[in-house]
Each structure stands twice: as structure tokens, then as C-alpha cells.
CSV table of C-alpha atoms in Angstrom, one decimal:
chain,number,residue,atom,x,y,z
D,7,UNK,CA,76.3,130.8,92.3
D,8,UNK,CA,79.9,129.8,92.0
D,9,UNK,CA,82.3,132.8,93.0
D,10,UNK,CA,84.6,134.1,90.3
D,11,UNK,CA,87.6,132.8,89.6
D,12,UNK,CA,86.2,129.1,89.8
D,13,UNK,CA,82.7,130.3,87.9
D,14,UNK,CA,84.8,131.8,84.7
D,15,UNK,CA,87.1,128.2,85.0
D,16,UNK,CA,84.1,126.0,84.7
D,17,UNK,CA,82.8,128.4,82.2
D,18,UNK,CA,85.6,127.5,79.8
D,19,UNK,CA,86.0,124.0,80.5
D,20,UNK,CA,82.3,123.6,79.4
D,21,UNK,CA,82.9,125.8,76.8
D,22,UNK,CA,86.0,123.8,75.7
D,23,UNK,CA,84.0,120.1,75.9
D,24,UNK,CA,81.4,121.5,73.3
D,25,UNK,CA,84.2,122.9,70.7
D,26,UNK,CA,82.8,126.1,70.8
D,27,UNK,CA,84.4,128.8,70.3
D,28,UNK,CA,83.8,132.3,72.7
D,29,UNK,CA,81.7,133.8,69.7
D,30,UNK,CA,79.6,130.8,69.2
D,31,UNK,CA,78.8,130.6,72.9
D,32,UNK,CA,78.3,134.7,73.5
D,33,UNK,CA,75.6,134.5,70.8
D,34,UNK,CA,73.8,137.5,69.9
D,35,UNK,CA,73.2,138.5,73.5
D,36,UNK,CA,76.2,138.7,75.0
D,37,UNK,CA,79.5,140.6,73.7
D,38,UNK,CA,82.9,138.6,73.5
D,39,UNK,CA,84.4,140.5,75.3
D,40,UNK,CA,82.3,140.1,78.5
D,41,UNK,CA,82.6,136.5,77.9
D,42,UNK,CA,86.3,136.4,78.2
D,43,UNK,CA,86.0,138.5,81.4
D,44,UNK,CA,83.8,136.0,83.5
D,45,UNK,CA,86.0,133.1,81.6
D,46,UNK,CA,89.0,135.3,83.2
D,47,UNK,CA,87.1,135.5,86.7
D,48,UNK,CA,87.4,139.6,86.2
D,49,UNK,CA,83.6,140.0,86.0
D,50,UNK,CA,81.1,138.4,88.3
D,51,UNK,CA,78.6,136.4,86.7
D,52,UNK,CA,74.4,137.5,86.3
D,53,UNK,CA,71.5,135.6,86.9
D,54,UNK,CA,70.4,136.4,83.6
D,55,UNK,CA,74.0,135.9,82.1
D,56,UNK,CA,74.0,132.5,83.8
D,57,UNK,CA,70.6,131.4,82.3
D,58,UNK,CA,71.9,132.6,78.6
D,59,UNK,CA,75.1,130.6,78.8
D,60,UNK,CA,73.3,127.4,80.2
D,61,UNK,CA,70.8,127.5,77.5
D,62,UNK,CA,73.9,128.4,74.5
D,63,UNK,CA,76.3,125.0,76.6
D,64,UNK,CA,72.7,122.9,76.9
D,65,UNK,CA,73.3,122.3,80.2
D,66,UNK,CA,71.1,122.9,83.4
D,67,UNK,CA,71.6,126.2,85.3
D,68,UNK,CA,72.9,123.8,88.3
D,69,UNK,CA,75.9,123.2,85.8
D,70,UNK,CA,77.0,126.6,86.7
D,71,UNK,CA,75.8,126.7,89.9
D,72,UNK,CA,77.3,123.7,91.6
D,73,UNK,CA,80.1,124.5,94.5
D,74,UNK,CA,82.5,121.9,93.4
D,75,UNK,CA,85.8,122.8,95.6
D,76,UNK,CA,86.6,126.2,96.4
D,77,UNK,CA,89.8,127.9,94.7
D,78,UNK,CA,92.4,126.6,97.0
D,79,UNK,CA,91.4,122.6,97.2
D,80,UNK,CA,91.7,122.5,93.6
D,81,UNK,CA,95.1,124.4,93.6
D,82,UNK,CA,96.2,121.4,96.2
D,83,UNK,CA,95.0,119.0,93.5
D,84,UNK,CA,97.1,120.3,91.2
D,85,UNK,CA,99.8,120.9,93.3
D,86,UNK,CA,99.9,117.0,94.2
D,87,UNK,CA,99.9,115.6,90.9
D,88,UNK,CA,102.5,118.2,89.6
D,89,UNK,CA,105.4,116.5,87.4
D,90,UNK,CA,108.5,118.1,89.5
D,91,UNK,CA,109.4,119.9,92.6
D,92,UNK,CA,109.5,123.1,91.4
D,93,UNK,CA,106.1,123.3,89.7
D,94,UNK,CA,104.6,121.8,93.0
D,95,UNK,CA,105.7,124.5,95.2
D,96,UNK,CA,105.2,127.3,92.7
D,97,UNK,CA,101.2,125.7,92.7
D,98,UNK,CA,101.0,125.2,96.9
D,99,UNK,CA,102.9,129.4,96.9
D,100,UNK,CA,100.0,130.0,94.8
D,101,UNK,CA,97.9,129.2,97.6
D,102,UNK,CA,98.4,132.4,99.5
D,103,UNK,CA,99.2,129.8,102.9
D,104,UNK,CA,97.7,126.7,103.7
D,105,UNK,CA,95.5,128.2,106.5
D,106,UNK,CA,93.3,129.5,103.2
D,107,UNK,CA,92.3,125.8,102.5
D,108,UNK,CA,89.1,125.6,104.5
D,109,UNK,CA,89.5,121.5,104.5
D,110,UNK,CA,92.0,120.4,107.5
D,111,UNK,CA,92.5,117.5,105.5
D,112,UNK,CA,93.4,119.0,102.2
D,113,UNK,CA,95.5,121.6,104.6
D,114,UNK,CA,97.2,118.4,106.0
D,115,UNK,CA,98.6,117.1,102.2
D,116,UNK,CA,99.5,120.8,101.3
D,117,UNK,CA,101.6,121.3,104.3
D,118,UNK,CA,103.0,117.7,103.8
D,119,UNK,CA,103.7,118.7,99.7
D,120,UNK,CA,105.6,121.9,100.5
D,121,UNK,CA,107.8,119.6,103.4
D,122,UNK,CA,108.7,116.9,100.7
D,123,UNK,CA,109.7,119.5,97.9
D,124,UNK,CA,111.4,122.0,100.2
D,125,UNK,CA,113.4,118.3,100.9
D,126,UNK,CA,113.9,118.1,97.7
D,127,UNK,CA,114.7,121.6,96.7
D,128,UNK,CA,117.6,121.9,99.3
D,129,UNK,CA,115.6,124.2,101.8
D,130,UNK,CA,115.6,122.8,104.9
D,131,UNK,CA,114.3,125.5,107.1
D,132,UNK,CA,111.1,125.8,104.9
D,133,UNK,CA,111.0,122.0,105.4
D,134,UNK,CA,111.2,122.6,109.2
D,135,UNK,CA,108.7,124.8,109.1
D,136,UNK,CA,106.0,122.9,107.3
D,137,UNK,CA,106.4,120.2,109.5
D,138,UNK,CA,106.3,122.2,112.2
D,139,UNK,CA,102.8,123.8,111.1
D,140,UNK,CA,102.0,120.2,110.6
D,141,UNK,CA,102.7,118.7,113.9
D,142,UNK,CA,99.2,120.8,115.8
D,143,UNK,CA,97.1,120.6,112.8
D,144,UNK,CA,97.6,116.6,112.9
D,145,UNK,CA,96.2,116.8,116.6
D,146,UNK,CA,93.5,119.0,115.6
D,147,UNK,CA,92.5,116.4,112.8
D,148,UNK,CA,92.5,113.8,115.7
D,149,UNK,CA,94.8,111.4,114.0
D,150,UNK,CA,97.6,109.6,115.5
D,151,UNK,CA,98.8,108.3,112.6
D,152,UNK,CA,99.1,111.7,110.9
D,153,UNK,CA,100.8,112.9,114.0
D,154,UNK,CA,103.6,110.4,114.3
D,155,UNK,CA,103.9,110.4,110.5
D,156,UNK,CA,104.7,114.4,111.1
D,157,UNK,CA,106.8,114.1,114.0
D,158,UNK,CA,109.3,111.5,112.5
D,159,UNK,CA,110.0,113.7,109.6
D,160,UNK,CA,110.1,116.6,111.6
D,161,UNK,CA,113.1,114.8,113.6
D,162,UNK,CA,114.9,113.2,110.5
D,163,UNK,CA,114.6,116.6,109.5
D,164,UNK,CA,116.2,118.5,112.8
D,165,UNK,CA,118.9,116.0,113.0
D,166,UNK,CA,119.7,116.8,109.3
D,167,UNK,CA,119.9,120.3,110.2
D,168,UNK,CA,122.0,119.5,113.2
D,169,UNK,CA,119.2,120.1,115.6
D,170,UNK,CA,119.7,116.8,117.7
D,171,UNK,CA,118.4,117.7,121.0
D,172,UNK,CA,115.4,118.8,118.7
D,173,UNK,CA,115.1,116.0,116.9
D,174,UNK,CA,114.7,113.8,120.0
D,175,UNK,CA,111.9,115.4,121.3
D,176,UNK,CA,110.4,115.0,117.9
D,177,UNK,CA,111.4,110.8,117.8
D,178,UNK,CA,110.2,110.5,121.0
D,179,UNK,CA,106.9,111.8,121.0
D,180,UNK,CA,106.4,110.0,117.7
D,181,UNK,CA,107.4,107.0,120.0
D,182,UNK,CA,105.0,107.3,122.9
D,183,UNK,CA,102.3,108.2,120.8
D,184,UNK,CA,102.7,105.0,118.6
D,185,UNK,CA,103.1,103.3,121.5
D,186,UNK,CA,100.0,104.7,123.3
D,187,UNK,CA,97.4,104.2,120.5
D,188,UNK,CA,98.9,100.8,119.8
D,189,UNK,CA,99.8,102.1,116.1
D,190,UNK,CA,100.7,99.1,112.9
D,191,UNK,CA,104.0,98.3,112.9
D,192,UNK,CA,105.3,100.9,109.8
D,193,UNK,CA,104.2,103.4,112.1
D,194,UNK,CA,105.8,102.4,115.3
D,195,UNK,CA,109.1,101.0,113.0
D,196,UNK,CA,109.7,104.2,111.7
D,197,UNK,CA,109.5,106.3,114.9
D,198,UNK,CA,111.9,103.9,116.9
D,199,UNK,CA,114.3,104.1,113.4
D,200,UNK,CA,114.0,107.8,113.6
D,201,UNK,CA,114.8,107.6,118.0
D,202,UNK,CA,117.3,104.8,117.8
D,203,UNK,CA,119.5,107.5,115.2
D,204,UNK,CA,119.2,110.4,116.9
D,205,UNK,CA,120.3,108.6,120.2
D,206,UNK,CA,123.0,107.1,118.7
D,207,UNK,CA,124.1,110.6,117.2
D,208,UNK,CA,123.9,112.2,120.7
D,209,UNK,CA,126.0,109.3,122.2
D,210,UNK,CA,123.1,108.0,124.1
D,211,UNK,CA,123.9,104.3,123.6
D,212,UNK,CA,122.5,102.6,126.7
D,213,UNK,CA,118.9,103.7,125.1
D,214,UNK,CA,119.7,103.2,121.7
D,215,UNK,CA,120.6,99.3,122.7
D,216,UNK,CA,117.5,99.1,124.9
D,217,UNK,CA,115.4,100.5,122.2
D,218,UNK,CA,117.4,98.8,119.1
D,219,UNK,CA,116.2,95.6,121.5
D,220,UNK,CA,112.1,96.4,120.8
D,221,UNK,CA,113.1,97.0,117.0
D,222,UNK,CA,114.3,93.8,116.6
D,223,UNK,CA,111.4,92.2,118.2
D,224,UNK,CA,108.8,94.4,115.5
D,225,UNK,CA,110.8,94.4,112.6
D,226,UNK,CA,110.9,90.7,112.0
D,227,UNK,CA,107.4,91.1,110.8
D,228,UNK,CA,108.1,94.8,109.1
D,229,UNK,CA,106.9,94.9,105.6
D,230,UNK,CA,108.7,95.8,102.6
D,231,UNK,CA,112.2,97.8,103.2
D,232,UNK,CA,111.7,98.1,106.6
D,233,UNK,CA,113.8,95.1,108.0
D,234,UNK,CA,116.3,96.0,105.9
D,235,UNK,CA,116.5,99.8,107.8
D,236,UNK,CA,116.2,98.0,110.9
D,237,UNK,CA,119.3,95.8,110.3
D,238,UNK,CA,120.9,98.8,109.1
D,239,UNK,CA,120.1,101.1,112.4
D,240,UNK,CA,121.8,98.4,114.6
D,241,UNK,CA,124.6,98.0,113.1
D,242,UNK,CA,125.5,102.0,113.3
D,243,UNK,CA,124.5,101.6,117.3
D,244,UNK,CA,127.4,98.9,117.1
D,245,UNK,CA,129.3,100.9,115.3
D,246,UNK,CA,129.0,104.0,117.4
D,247,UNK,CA,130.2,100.9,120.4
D,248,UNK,CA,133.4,100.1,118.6
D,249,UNK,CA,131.7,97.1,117.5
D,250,UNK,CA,132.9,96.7,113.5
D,251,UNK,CA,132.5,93.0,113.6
D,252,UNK,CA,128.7,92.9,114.6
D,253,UNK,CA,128.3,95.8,112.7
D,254,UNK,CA,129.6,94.3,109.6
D,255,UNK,CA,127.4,91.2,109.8
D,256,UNK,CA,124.5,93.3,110.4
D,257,UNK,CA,125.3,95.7,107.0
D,258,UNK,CA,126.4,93.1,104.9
D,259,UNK,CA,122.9,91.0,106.0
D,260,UNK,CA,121.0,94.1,105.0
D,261,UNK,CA,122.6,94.5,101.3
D,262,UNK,CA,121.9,90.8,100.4
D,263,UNK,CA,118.2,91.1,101.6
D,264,UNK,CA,117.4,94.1,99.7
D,265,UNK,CA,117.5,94.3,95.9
D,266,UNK,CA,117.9,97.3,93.7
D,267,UNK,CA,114.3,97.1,92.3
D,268,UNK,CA,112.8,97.7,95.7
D,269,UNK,CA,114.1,100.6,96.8
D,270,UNK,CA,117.3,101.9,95.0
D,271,UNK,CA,118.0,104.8,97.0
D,272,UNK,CA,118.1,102.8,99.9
D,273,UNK,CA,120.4,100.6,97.7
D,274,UNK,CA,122.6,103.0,97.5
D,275,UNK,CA,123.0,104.6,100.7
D,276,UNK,CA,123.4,100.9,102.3
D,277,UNK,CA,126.2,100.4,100.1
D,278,UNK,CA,127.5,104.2,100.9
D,279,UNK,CA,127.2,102.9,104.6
D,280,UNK,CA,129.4,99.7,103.9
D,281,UNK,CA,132.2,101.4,102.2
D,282,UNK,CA,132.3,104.0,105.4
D,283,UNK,CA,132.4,100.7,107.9
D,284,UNK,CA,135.5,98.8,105.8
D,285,UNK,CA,137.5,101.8,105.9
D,286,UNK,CA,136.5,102.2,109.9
D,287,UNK,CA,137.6,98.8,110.9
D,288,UNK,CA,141.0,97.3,111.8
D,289,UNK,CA,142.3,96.1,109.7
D,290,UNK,CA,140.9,98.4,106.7
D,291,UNK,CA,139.2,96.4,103.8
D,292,UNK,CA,139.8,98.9,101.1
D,293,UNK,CA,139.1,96.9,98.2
D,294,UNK,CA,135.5,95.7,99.8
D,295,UNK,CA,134.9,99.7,99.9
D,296,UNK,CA,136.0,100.5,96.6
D,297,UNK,CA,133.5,98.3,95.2
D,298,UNK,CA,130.7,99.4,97.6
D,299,UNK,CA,131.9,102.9,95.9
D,300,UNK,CA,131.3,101.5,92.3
D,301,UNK,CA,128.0,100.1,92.5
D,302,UNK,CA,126.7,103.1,94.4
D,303,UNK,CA,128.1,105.6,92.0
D,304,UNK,CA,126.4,104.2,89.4
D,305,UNK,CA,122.8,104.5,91.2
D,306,UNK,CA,123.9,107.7,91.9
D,307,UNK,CA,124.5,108.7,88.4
D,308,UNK,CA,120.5,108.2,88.2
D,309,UNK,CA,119.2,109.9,91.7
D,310,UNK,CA,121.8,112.8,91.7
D,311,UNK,CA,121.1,113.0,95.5
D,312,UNK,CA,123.0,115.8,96.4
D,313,UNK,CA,124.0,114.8,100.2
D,314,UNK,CA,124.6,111.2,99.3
D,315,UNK,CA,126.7,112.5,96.0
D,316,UNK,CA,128.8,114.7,98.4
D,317,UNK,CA,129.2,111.7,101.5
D,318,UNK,CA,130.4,109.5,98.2
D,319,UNK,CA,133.4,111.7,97.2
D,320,UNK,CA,134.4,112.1,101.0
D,321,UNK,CA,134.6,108.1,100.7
D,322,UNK,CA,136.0,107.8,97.6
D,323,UNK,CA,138.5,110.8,99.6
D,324,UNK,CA,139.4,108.9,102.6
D,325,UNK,CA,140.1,105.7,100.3
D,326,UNK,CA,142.5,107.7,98.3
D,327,UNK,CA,144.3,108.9,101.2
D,328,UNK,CA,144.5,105.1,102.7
D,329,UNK,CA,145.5,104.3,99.1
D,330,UNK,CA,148.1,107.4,99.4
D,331,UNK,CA,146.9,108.7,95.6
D,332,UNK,CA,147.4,111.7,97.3
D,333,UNK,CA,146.7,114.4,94.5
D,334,UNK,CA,143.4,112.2,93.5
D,335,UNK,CA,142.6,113.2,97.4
D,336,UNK,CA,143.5,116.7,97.0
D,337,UNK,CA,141.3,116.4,94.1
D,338,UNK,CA,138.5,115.6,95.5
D,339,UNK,CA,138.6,117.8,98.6
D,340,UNK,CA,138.8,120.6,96.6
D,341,UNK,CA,135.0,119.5,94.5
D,342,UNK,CA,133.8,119.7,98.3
D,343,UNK,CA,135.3,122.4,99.4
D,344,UNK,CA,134.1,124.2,96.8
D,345,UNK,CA,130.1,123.7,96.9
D,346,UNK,CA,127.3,124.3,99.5
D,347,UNK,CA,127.8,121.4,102.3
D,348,UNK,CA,124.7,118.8,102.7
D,349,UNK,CA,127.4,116.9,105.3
D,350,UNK,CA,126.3,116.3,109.1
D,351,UNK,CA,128.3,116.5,111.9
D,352,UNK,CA,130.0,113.7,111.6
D,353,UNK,CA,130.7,113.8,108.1
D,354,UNK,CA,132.0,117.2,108.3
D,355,UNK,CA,134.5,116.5,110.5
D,356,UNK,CA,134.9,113.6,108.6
D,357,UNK,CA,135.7,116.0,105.6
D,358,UNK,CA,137.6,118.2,108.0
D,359,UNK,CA,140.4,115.4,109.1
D,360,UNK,CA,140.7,114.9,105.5
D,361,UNK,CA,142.1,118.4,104.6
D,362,UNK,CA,144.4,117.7,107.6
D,363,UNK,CA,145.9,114.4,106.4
D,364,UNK,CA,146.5,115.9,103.1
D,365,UNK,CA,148.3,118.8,104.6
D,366,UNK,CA,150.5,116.7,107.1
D,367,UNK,CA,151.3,114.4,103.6
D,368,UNK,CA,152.1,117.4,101.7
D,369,UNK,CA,154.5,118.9,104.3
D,370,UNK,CA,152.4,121.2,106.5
D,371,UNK,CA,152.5,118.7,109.6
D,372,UNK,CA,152.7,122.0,112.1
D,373,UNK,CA,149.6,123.0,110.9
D,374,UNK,CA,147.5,119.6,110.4
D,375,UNK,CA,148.5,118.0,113.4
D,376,UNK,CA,147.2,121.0,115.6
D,377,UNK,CA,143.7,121.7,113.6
D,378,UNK,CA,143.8,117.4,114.0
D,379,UNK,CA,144.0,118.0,117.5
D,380,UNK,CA,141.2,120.5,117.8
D,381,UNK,CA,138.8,118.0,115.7
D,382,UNK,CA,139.5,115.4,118.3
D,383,UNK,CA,138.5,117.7,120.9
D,384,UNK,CA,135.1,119.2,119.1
D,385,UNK,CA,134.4,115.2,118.5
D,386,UNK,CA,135.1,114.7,122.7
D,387,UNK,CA,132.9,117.4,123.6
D,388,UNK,CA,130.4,116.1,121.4
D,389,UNK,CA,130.2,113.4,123.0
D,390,UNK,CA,131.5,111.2,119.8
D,391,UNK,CA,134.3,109.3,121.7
D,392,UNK,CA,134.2,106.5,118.6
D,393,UNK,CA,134.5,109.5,116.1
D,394,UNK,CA,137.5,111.0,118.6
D,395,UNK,CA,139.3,108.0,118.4
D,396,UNK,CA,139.1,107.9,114.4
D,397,UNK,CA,140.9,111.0,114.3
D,398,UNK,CA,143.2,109.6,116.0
D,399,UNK,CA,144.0,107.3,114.2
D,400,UNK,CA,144.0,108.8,111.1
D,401,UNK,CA,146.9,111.7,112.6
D,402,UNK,CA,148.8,108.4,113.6
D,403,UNK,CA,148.5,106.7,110.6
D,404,UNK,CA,149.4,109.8,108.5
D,405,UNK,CA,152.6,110.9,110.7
D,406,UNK,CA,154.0,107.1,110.6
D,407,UNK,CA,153.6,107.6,106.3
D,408,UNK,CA,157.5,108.2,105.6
């Protein structure tokens, strides 16, 4: 017999297929309101209430008896094909925990739901977490591709958080155990993209060349976008060397291989990482950046990415200030000033040197050369020496502005 709530659910849908109505299925034997009780699930079903209501549906008794998934499975199902974010983690909270779901499989794609909306919802540690819980269950199953797939989010999702040393530990397991199962290429790809980041984020650029080396080699035969990612990781390792003119060639390679109708959020963030590189190299290519800036804003008018929104009016900020529209900067640093930072590292000292030019501009040099200083110094001990050396730059530039 099918336990309540998923006997009273089948109940109904039967019930439903037939047009009938709770009356017409009750009959003389049974009262309504007992039916809508097992429909409910509140009231376990009889043998002899079972036999009534297979008879009233003209259906076999097996109809009503057959295990079909158990409560949580089918809460999964629905959780997966939900129409937003929100509805799909209200249906996988619904759950009571994933360690209900008896399946390890269907476990697997619930844990792996509530990661990708807690992405999407702005909740990063609840991301973390799932991932996390992910990472032993996708050893239990016995599959290495489930376990690299886990551990690459889990480090694109650690270095988002600012966890780097985190994140590669994550990367490179995902690495070695591509690597040791002798995983397809969009497995391995993704793993060295994930490692090659991270080590150029920590400043480890003797590895990130040696590995950025292998990913050349597998991603001439990557399908789909992931070429274009590939192209795009080495040119931030060259960037990260001081390198703007291999870097360039790499990034502008990237945007005319990939169109808009493949992947448009990757569009966009290319095009986010171009207008960042002309305003890095020397000389400055300010109009190239200003129309990177244009044709991602409008992609970004349709994704409404809220990190890549925010890194686009810290661009649009740093052009300003090369441009010296000065109040348009002010402008602009005040919209993220004001909201919840999605910014890394990086970009928030990025975000950080901006204030300070504005304030040395405006007349407060005192103040923005020193808090300049001390960004140069977090950058140094962070081992960002081509981050240091943009700040720089940026104090020289805005003390030699009359």
C-alpha cells in the first residue's frame, strides 16, 4: 500500500483524469469528507477503502498500490523543472534535507539544485555548503565525473567568496582526479580553467604558465565555448605578468571567435574583460573600452547579473576618471558604495583607488594619497605586485592632473 501523503496524491490525480468529482467517486459507501482526508494524506487508507475506490476509478487495486517514488524523489522532480530560483529552493527546503532522499543519485541533483540557485539567489555560503555536502556523496556514488564536476564549483565558488587558498585545494583535486581517471576533455578543461585562475589570483604564475601550457594543448579540440575560456584564462595569466600586449591578442582572439548566440553571458563578461585590459595598458585605449562598455551594457540590460552589473559601473568609473568627467565618477561611486558588494579582491580595491582619485581631484590629496598608499601595501602583501603597481600609477597620474 502506498503511504499517505503520496496514496491521497495519486488518489486525486486519478480522480481528476476521470472528471469526477469527490461525491461521485465516495459513492454511497464512503462519506466526502473521509475522501478529502486520504486525498489530503491526513487519514491512512483501508484495504476495504482501497478496493471501493478502485472499483468507483475502474482501475485495478495495483493502481493504488504501486510504490511509484517516495515523497521526497518526486519533490526533487519538481524542484528541477521549477520556473525560477526562488520556487526551486522553496520545493528542495520542502524536502526537510537532502539526506531524506533515499536515492544517492536523486540526493546528488538536489544538492546540485540548491548550489545553482543559492548562486543565483546571492547566498554564497549556502552555495558553499551544498557543494560541500556534494563533494563525499560524489565519492560515495563512485563517479569521477560527479566529483570533479563538484569540486570545480566548489572552487569557483571559494575564490568568489575570497577563499583562495580554499579554492585551490578544490581546483586541484578536481585536477588530479581528471587527470587520474583520464576524464573527456570538458571535464579536465574546466578543472585546469578553474586551477589556472586561482593560481593566478594567488600570484602563483610560474604554475599558472606551466599549467596555462597543458590548456592550450586540450583546448584546441574543446567543444563549444570552451576555447574561447581557454584563450580568455591566458590572457589574465599575461596580464597578471605585465604582459598587455599578448594579453590583448589573446582577448581580442576570444571576442571574434565567440558570438552572442552561443553564450551571451560569456559575451558579455569577455567584453567586461577587454574594457578592464584597454584602460590597464600603456598607453590607455579609452575609446576601445568605452565601446566594450556599450555592447556589454546592453546584454546586461537582459541578464541583470548582479556582480558583472556592479564590475561594469567600476569600468565605466575608472573611464570617467581617465576621461576626468569627474562628477559622472563621483556619480557612479556613490551607486556602489551604496549597495551590497559582489566585487573580489581585486575589484574592490579596484573600487577603493577609485574613491581616492576622486578625493585627491576634488582637493582632499592629504587624505587620498595616504589611504592610496595603504592600498598599495594590502595589494604587496597580497602578493598582487601587477595590482600594486596600478595603484600606483593611478596616484601618479591623478597628482600630475593640474
Amino acid at each position: 500500500m502506498l503511504e499517505q501523503p503520496m496514496f491521497g496524491r495519486r488518489l486525486r490525480a486519478l480522480r481528476l483524469q476521470r472528471g469526477l468529482s469527490q461525491a461521485d467517486l465516495a459513492g454511497d459507501a464512503l462519506s466526502t469528507a473521509y475522501l478529502s482526508r486520504l486525498e489530503s494524506g491526513a487519514r491512512p487508507p483501508t484495504a476495504k477503502s482501497v478496493k471501493h475506490l478502485a472499483a468507483r476509478l475502474g482501475v485495478a487495486v495495483t493502481e493504488l498500490e504501486d510504490a511509484g517514488c517516495d515523497p521526497q524523489s518526486e519533490l526533487v522532480a519538481r524542484a528541477v523543472s521549477a520556473g525560477t530560483a526562488a520556487e526551486t529552493a522553496e520545493l528542495i527546503s520542502e524536502i526537510g534535507g537532502t539526506d531524506a532522499v533515499k536515492d544517492l543519485a536523486l540526493r546528488w541533483i538536489a544538492l546540485w539544485t540548491r548550489a545553482g540557485v543559492s548562486g543565483e539567489l546571492g547566498r554564497p555560503q549556502e552555495q558553499i555548503e551544498a557543494l560541500e555536502a556534494l563533494e563525499p556523496l560524489s565519492r560515495r556514488i563512485g563517479s569521477p565525473q560527479l566529483e570533479v564536476r563538484t569540486l570545480t564549483a566548489l572552487a569557483r565558488c571559494r575564490r568568489r567568496s575570497g577563499d583562495i587558498s580554499g579554492a585551490g585545494v578544490a581546483a586541484s583535486a578536481a585536477y588530479t582526479v581528471a587527470t587520474e581517471h583520464g576524464l573527456g576533455i570538458q571535464d579536465t578543461v574546466r578543472a585546469l580553467l578553474a586551477l589556472i585562475s586561482i593560481e593566478t589570483e594567488a600570484g602563483s604564475l610560474t604554475s599558472a604558465r606551466a599549467h596555462t601550457e597543458e590548456l592550450d594543448h586540450l583546448a584546441s579540440d574543446a567543444p563549444g565555448t570552451l576555447s574561447v575560456e581557454a584563450l580568455w584564462t591566458s590572457a589574465n595569466v599575461h596580464v597578471r605578468q605585465g604582459d598587455h600586449a599578448t594579453a590583448r591578442t589573446l582577448l581580442e582572439q576570444a571576442l571574434q571567435r565567440l558570438d552572442s548566440h552561443q553564450d551571451v553571458h560569456l559575451w558579455m563578461r569577455l567584453r567586461l574583460a577587454a574594457a578592464s585590459l584597454y584602460l590597464q595598458m600603456t598607453p590607455r585605449h579609452p575609446d576601445l573600452a568605452a565601446t566594450c562598455l556599450a555592447e556589454a551594457e546592453r546584454a546586461l540590460q537582459l541578464l541583470g547579473a548582479e556582480q558583472q552589473h556592479q564590475e561594469f559601473l567600476l569600468l565605466k568609473g575608472k573611464l570617467a576618471i581617465h576621461r576626468r568627467h569627474i562628477d559622472e565618477a563621483r556619480e557612479l561611486y556613490r551607486r556602489l558604495d551604496g549597495s551590497v558588494s559582489r566585487l573580489n579582491f581585486r575589484e574592490q580595491i579596484r573600487l577603493d583607488v577609485l574613491h581616492c582619485q576622486i578625493r585627491i581631484l576634488t582637493g582632499d590629496r592629504d587624505g587620498g594619497i595616504a589611504e592610496m598608499e595603504d592600498l598599495a601595501k594590502q595589494a604587496q602583501d597580497a602578493a598582487n605586485l601587477d595590482l600594486a603597481t596600478e595603484i600606483w600609477r593611478a596616484l601618479a597620474e591623478a597628482l600630475a592632473h593640474p
